[in-house]
mmCIF file of C-alpha atoms and ligand atoms in Angstrom:
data_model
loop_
_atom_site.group_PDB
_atom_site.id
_atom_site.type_symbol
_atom_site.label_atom_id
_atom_site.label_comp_id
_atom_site.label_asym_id
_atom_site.label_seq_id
_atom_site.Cartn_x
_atom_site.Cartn_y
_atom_site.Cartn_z
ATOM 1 C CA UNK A 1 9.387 -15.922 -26.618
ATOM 2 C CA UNK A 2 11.573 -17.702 -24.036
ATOM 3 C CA UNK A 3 14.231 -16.028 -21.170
ATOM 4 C CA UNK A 4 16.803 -17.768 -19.019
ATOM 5 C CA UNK A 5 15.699 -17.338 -15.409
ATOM 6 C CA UNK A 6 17.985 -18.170 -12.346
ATOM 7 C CA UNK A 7 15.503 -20.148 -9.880
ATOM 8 C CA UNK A 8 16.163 -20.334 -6.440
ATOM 9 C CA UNK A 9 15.518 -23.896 -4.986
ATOM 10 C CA UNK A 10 16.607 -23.590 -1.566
ATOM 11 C CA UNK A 11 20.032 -23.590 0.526
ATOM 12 C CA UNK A 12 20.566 -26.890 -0.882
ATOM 13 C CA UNK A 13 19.972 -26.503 -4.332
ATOM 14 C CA UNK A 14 20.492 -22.939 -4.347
ATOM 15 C CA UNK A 15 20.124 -21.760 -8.171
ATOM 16 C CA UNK A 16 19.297 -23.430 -10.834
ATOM 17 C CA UNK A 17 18.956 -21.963 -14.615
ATOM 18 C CA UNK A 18 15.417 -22.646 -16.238
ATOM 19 C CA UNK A 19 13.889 -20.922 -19.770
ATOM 20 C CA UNK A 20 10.781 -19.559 -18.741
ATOM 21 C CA UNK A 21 8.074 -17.884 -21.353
ATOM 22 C CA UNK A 22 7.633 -14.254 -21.611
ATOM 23 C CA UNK A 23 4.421 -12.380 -20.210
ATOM 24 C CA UNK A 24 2.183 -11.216 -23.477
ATOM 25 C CA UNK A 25 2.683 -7.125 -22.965
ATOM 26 C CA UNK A 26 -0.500 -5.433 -22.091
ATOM 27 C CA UNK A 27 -1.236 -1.756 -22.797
ATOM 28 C CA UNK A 28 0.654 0.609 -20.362
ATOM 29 C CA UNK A 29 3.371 -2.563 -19.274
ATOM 30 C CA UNK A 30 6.425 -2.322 -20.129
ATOM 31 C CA UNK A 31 9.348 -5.715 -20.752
ATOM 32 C CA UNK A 32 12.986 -5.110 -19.910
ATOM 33 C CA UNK A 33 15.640 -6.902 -21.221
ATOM 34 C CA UNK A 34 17.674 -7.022 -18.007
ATOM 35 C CA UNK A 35 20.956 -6.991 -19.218
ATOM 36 C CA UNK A 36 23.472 -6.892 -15.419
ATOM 37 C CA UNK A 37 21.710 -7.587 -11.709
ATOM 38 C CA UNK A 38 24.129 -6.983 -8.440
ATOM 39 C CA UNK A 39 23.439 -9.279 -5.689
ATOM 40 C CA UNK A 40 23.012 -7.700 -2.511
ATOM 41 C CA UNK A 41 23.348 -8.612 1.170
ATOM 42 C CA UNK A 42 20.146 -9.169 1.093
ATOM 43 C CA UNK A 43 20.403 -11.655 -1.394
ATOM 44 C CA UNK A 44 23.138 -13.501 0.511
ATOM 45 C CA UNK A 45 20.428 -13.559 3.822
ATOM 46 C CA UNK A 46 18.522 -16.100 1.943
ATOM 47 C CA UNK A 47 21.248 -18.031 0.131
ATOM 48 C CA UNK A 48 22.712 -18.807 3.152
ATOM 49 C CA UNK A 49 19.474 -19.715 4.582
ATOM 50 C CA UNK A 50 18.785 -16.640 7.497
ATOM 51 C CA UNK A 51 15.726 -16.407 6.454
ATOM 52 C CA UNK A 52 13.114 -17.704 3.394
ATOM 53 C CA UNK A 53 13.100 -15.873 0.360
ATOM 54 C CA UNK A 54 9.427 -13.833 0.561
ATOM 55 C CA UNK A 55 6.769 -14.820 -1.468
ATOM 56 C CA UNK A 56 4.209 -12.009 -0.835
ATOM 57 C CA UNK A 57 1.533 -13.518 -3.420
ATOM 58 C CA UNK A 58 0.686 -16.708 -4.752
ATOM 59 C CA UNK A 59 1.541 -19.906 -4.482
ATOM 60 C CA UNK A 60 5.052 -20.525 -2.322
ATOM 61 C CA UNK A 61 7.295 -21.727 -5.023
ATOM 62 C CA UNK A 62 10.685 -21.359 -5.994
ATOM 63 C CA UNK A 63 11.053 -17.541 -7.142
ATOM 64 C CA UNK A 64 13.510 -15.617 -8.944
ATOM 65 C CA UNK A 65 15.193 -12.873 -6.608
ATOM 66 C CA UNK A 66 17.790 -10.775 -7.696
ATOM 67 C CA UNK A 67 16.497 -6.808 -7.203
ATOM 68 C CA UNK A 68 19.232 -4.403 -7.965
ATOM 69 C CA UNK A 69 19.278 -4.381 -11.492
ATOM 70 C CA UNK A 70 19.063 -2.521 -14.492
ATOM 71 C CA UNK A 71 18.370 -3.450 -18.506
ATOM 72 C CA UNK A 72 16.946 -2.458 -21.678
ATOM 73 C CA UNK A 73 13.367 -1.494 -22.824
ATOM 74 C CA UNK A 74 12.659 -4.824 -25.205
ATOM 75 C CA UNK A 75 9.067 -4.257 -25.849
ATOM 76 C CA UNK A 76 6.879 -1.028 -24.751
ATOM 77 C CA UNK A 77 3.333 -1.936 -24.760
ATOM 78 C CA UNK A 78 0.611 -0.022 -26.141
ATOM 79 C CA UNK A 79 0.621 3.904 -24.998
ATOM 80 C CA UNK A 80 3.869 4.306 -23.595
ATOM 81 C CA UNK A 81 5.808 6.627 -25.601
ATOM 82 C CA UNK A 82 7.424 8.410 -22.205
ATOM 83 C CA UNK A 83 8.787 7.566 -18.881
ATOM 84 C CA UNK A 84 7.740 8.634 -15.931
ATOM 85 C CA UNK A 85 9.093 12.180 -16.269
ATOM 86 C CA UNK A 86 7.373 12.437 -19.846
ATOM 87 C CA UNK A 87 11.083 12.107 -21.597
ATOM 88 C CA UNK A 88 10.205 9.709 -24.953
ATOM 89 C CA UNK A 89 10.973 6.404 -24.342
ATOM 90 C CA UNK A 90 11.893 3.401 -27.216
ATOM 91 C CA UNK A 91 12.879 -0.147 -26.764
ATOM 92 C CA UNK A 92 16.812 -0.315 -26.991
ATOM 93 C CA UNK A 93 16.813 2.705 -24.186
ATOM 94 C CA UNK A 94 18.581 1.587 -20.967
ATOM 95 C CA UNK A 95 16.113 2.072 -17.856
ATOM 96 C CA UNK A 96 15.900 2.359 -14.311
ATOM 97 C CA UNK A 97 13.304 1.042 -12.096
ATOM 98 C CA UNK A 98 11.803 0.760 -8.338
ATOM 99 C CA UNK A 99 12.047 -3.115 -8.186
ATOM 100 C CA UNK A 100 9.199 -3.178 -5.753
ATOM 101 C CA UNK A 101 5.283 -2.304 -6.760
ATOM 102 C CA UNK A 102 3.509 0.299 -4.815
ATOM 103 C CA UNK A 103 -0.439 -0.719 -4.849
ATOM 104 C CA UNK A 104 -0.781 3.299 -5.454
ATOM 105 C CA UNK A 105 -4.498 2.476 -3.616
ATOM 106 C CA UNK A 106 -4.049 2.210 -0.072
ATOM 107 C CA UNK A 107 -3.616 4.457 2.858
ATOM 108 C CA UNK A 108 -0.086 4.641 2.701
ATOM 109 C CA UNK A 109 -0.213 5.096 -0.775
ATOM 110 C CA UNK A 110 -2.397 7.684 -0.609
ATOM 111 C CA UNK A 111 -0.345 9.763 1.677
ATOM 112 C CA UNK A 112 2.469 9.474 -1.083
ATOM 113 C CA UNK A 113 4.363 7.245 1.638
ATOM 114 C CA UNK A 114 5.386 4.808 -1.890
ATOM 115 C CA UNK A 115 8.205 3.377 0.124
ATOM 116 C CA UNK A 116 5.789 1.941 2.904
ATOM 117 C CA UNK A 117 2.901 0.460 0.916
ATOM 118 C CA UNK A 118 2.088 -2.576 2.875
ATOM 119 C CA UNK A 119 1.079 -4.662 -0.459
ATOM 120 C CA UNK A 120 4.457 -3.707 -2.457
ATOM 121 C CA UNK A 121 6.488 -6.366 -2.108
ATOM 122 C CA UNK A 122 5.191 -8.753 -5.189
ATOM 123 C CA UNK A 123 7.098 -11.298 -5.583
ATOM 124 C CA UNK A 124 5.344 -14.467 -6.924
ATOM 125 C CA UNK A 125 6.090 -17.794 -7.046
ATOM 126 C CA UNK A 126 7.627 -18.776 -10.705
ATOM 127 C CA UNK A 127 5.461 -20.747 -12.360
ATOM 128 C CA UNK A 128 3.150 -17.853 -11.600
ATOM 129 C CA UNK A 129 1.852 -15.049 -14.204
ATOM 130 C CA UNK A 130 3.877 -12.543 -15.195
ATOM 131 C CA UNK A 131 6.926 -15.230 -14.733
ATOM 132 C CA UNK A 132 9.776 -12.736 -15.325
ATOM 133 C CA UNK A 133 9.435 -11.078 -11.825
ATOM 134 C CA UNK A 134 13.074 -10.819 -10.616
ATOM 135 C CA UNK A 135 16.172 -10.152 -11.505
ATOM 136 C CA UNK A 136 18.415 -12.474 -12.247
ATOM 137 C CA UNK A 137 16.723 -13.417 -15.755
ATOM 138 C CA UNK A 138 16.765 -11.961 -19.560
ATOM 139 C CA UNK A 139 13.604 -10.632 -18.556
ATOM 140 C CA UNK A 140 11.844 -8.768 -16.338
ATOM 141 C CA UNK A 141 8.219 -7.099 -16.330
ATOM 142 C CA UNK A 142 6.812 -3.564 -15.341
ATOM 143 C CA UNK A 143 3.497 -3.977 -14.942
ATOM 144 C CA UNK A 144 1.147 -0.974 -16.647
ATOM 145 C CA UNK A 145 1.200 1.790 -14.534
ATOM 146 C CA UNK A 146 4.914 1.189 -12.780
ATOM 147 C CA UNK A 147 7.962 3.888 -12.665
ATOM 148 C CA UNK A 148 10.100 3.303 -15.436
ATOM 149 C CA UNK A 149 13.225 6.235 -15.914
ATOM 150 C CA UNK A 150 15.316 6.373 -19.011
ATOM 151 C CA UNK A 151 18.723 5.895 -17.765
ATOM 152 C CA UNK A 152 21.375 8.312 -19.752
ATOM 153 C CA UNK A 153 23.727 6.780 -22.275
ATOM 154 C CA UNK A 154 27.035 7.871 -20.423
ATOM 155 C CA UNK A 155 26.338 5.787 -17.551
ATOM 156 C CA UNK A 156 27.652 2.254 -18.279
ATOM 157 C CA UNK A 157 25.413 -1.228 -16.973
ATOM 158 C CA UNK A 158 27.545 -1.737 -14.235
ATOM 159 C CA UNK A 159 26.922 1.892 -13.205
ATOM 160 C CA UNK A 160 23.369 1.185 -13.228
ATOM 161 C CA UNK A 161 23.496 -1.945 -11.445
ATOM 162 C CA UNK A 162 23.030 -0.099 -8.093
ATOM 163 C CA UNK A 163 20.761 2.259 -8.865
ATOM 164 C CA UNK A 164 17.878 1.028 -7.831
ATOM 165 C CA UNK A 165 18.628 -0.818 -4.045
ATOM 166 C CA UNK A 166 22.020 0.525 -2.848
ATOM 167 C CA UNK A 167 21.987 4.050 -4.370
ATOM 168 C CA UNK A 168 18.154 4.908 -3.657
ATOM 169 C CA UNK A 169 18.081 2.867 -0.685
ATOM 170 C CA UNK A 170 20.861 5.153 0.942
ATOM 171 C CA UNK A 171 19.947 8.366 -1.189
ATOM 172 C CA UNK A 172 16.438 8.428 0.616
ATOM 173 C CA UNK A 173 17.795 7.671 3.774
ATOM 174 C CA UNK A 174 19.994 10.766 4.070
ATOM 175 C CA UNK A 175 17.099 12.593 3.008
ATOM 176 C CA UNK A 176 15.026 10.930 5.867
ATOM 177 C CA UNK A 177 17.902 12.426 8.011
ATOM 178 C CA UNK A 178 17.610 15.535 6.787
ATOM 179 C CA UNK A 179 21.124 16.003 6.819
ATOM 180 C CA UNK A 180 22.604 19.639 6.319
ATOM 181 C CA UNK A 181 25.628 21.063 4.786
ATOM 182 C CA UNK A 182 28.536 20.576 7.422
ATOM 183 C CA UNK A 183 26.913 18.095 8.801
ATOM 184 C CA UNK A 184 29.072 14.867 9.775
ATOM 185 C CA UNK A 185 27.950 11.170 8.978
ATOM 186 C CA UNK A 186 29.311 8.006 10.410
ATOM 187 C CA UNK A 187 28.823 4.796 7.679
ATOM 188 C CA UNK A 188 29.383 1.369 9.823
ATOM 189 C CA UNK A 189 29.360 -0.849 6.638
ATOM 190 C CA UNK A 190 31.217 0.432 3.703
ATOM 191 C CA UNK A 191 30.196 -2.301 1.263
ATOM 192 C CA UNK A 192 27.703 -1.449 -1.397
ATOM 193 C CA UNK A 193 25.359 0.501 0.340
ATOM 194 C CA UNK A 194 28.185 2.219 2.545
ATOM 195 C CA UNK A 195 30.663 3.386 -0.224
ATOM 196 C CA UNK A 196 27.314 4.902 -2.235
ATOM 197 C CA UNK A 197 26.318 6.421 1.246
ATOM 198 C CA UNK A 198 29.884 8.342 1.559
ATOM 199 C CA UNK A 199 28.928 9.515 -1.825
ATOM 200 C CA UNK A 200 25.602 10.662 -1.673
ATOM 201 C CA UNK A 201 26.773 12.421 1.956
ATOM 202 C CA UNK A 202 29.347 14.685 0.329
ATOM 203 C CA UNK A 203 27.666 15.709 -2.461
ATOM 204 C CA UNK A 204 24.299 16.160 -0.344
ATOM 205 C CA UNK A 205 26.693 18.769 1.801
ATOM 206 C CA UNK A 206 27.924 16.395 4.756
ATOM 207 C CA UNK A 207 31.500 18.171 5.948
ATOM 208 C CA UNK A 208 33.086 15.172 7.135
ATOM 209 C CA UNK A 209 32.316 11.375 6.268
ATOM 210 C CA UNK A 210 33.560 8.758 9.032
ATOM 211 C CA UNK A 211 33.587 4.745 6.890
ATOM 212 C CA UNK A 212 33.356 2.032 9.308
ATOM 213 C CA UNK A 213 34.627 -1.739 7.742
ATOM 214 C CA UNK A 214 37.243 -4.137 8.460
ATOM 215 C CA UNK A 215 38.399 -4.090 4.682
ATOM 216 C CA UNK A 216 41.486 -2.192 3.809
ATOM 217 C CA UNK A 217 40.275 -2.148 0.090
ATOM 218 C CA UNK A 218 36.574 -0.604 0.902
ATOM 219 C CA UNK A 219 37.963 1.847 2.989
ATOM 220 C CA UNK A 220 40.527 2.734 0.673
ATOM 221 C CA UNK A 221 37.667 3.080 -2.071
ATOM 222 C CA UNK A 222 35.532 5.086 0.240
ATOM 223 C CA UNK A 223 38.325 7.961 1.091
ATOM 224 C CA UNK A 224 38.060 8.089 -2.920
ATOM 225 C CA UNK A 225 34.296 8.185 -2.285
ATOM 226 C CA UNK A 226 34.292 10.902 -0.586
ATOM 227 C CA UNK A 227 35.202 10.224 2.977
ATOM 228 C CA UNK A 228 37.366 12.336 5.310
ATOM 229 C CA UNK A 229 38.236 9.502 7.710
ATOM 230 C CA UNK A 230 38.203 5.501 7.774
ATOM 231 C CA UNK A 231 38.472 3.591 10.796
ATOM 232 C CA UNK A 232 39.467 -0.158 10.312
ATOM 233 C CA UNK A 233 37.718 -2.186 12.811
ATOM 234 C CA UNK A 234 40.787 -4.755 13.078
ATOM 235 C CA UNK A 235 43.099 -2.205 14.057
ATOM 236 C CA UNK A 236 40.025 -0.897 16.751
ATOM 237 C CA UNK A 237 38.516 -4.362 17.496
ATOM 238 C CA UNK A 238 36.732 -3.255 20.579
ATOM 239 C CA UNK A 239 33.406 -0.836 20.159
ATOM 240 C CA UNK A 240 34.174 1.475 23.117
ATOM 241 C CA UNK A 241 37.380 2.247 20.850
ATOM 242 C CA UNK A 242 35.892 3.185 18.127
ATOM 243 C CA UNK A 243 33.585 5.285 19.431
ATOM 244 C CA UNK A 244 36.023 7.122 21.145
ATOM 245 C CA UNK A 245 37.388 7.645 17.864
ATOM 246 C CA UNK A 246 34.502 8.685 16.500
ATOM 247 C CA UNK A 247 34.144 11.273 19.543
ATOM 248 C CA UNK A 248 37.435 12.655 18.636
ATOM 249 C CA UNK A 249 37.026 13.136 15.760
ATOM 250 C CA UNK A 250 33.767 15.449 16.503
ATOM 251 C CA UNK A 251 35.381 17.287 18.689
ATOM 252 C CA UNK A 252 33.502 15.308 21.567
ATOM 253 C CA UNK A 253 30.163 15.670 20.198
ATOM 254 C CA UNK A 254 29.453 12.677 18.119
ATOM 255 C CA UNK A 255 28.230 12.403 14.420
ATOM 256 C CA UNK A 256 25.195 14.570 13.618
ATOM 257 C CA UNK A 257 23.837 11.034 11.809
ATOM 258 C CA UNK A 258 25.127 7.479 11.667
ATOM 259 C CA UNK A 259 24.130 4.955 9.492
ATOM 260 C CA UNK A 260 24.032 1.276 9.803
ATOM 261 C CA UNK A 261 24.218 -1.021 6.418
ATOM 262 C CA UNK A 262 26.120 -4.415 8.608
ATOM 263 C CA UNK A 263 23.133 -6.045 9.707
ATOM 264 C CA UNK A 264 24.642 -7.176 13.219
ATOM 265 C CA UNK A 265 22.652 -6.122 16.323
ATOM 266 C CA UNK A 266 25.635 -5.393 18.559
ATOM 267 C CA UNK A 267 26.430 -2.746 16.118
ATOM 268 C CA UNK A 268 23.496 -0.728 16.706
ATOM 269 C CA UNK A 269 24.432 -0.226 19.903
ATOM 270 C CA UNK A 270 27.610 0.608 19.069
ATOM 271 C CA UNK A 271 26.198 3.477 16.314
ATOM 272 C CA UNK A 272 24.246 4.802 18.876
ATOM 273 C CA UNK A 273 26.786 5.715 21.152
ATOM 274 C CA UNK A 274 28.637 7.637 17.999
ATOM 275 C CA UNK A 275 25.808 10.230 17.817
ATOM 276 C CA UNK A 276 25.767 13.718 18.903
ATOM 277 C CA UNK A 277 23.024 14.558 21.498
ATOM 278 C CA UNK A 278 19.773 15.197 18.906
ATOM 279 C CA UNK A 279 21.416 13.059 16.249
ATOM 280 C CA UNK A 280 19.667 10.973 14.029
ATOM 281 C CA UNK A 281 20.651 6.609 13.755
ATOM 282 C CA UNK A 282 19.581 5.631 9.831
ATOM 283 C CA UNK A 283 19.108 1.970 10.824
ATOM 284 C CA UNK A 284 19.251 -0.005 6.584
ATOM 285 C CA UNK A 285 21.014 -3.138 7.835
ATOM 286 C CA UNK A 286 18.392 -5.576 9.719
ATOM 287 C CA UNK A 287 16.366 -6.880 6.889
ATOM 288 C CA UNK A 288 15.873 -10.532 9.016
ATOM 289 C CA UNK A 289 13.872 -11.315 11.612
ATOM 290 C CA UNK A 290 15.129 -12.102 14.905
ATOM 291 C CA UNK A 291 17.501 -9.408 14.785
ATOM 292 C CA UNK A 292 17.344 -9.333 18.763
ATOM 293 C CA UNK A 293 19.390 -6.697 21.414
ATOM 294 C CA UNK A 294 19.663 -6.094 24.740
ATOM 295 C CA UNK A 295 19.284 -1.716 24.697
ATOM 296 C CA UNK A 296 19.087 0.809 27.288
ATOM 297 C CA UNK A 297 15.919 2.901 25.964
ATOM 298 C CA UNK A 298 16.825 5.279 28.590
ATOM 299 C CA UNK A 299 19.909 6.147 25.864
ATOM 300 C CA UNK A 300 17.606 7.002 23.321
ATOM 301 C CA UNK A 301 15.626 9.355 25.826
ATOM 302 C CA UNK A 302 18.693 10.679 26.960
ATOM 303 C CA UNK A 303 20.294 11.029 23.993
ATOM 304 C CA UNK A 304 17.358 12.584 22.175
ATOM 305 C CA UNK A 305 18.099 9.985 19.202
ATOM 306 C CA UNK A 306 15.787 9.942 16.221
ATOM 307 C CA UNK A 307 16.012 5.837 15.132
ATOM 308 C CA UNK A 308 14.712 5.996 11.920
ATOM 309 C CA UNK A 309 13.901 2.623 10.450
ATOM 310 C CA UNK A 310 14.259 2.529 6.649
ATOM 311 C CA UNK A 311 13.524 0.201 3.521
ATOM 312 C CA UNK A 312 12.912 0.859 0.406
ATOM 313 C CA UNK A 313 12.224 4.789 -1.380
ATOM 314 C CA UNK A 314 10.217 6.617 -3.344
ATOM 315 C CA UNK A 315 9.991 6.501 -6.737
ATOM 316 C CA UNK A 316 11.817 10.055 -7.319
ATOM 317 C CA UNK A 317 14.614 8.524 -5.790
ATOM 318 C CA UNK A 318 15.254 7.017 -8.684
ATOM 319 C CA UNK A 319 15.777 10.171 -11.543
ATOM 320 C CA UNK A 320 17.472 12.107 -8.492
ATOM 321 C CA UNK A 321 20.340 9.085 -7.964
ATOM 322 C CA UNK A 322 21.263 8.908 -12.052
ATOM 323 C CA UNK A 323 21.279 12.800 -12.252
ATOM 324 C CA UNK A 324 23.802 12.063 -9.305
ATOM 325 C CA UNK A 325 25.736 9.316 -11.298
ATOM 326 C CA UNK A 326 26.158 11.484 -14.237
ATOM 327 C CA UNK A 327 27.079 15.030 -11.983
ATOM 328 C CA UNK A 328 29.920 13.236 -10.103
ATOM 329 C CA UNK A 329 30.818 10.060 -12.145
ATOM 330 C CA UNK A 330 34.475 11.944 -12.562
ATOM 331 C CA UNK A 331 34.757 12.375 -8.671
ATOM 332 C CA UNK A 332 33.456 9.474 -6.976
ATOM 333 C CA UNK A 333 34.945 6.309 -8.540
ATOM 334 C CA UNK A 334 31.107 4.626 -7.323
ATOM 335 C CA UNK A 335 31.880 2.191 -10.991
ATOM 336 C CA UNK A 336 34.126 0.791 -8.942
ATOM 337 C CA UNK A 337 32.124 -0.838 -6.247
ATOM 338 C CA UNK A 338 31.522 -3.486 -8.951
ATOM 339 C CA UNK A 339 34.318 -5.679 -8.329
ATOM 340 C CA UNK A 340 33.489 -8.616 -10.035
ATOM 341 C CA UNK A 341 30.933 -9.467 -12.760
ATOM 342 C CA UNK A 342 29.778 -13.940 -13.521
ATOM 343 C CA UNK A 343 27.472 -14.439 -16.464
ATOM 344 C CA UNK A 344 24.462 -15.614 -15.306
ATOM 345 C CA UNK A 345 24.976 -19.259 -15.980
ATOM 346 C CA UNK A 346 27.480 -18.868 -13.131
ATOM 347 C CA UNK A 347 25.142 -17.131 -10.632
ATOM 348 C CA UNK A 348 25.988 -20.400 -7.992
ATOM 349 C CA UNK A 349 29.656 -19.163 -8.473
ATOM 350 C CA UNK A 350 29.459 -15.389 -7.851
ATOM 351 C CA UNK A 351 27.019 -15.919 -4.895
ATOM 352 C CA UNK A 352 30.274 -18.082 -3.321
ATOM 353 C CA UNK A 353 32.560 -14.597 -4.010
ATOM 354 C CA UNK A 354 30.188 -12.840 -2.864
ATOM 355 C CA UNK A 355 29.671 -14.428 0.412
ATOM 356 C CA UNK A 356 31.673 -12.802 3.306
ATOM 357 C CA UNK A 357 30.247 -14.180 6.851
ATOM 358 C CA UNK A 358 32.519 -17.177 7.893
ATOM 359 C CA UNK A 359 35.078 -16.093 5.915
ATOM 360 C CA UNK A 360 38.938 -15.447 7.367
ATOM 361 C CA UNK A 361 39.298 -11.844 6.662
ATOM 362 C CA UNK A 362 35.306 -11.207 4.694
ATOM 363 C CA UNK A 363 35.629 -10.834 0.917
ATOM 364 C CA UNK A 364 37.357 -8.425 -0.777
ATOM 365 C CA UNK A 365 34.265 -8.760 -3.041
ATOM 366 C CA UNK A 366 32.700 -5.146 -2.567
ATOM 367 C CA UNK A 367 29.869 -6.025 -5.337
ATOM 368 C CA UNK A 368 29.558 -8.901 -7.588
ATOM 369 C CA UNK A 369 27.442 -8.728 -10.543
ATOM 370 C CA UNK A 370 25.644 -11.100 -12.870
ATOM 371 C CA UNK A 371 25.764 -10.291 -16.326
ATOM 372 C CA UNK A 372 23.058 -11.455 -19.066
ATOM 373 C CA UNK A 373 23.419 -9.776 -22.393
ATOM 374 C CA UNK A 374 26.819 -8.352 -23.724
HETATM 375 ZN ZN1 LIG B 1 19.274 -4.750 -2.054
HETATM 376 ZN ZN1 LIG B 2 -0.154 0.869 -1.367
#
């Protein structure tokens, strides 16, 4: 059996649509139709060239990214009647998945630290065995002994879409923070990570939720999200402005966390100024090296700042974040993050809507989706 795959060639090439076989399913494995993939800012660091796509095994080779996605089970392979949580599982059920592969035998591993297994990130050059190994194909394949959660029907595929990167990534963050009920959280970045981190905030107790963006559309979206206040960086262009804002708003404390999901340095410095003494700075955004600043450590001392450095989650991330879909999917409008869906054959095309740096004014793309089966 042949898939469509979406290969990445390069900044100059960029994507270019291939039929690739399917892996032969072995006992415990599991092959997902993948039927709707979301491409994240993390997908647009290598499209526009910031840095080369990782290839963490292998042979370098053009790859397939894509990593936020959800499908189908097509085939289950031999002794997998349940997910993870023991619920039965048959092909035609829509799943979620970590998109990254704990080794489940090393030290970090070990000490049930999934999230920060050095050997996780898999990724394999294409013409490479299993193939199917991202995203933005028909196919994709869970090797034996991977997570795999039977999503519920309600939730529709562009629901899904964020499940497993924006949703967990931010779900397991707060968690990091241990945030408490009351608690306030600033979001600088209220794209697809921010808007599901307003979200997740409120319903994990947070009294007041402060969105950061220069989009009047996300920060409309993220009041219906959940947050109590929105401050539009064009109307406060300068940093020490907005943190005075953010001051006021705390009574003249600062937020009890802040997290960053914009990926420019200077706004880490900004973010730290926005916390209360003791508070804790979620830092998502820098996934690329060379992500230099100039800080005074003596601010963290002083401050008392937890900087907690996060990527990726743990697997129980995963069940927790569609029990949230489902609980709130009539209060937070999260479906509509997903502003645009391409079919896949047009993958060049939403990558261009999706784009935002250089742009007059960003996008008012909040999500963009690729789309595979109907
Ligand atoms: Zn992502
Ligand atoms: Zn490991």
């Amino acid at each position: 059996m042949n898939g469509r795959a979406a290969v990445f060639y390069g900044v100059e090439q960029r994507f270019t649509l291939q039929e690739l076989p399917t892996p032969e399913v072995e006992p415990g494995g599991v092959l997902v139709r993948v039927n709707a993939a979301g491409i994240c800012g993390s997908d647009l660091h290598y499209w526009r060239g910031d840095n080369p796509l990782p290839v963490a095994v292998g042979e370098p080779g053009p790859v397939i990214p894509g990593h936020e996605f959800t499908g189908v089970v097509h085939t289950l392979g031999q002794g997998i009647t349940t997910d993870s949580l023991g619920r039965p599982l048959k092909e035609g059920d829509q799943v979620a998945f970590p998109y990254f592969f704990p080794c489940m035998r090393c030290y970090n591993c070990m000490r049930g630290e999934l999230h920060a297994c050095p050997y996780r990130a898999t990724r394999t050059a294409v013409k490479n065995y299993p193939y199917c190994h991202g995203g933005y194909a028909d196919f994709f394949y869970l090797k034996p002994g991977h997570f795999v959660f039977k999503a519920p029907d309600e939730l529709s595929k562009e629901t899904l879409v964020p499940v497993n990167c924006a949703l967990a990534q931010v779900t397991f963050a707060l968690h990091r923070a241990d945030l408490h009920v009351g608690d306030t959280v600033a979001v600088q970045g209220a794209g697809g990570l921010g808007l599901n981190a307003v979200a997740v905030a409120r319903e994990m107790g947070a009294g007041q939720v402060i969105a950061i963006d220069g989009q009047d559309r996300r920060l409309e979206l993220a009041l219906r999200c959940g947050a109590t206040d929105t401050i539009n960086i064009n109307e406060l262009p300068h940093a020490d402005a907005r943190i005075r804002r953010v001051l006021e708003l705390t009574s003249g404390r600062g937020a009890d966390v802040v997290m960053e999901v914009v990926g420019f340095p200077q706004v880490v410095l900004e973010g730290l100024q926005m916390l209360r003494l003791g508070g804790v700075y979620l830092e998502i955004g820098h996934i690329t090296p060379n992500s230099s600043m100039t800080l005074d450590v003596n601010l963290v001392v002083r401050r008392q700042i937890r900087f907690l450095g996060i990527q990726h989650y743990n697997p129980w991330i995963i069940p927790a974040a569609l029990d949230f879909l489902v609980r709130t999917r009539e209060r937070y409008p999260l479906a509509e993050v997903t502003s645009d869906t391409f079919p896949l054959e047009h993958i060049n095309e939403a990558f261009e809507a999706a784009e935002w740096l250089g742009r007059e004014g960003g996008t008012r793309v909040t999500r963009a989706v690729v789309t595979m089966l109907q």
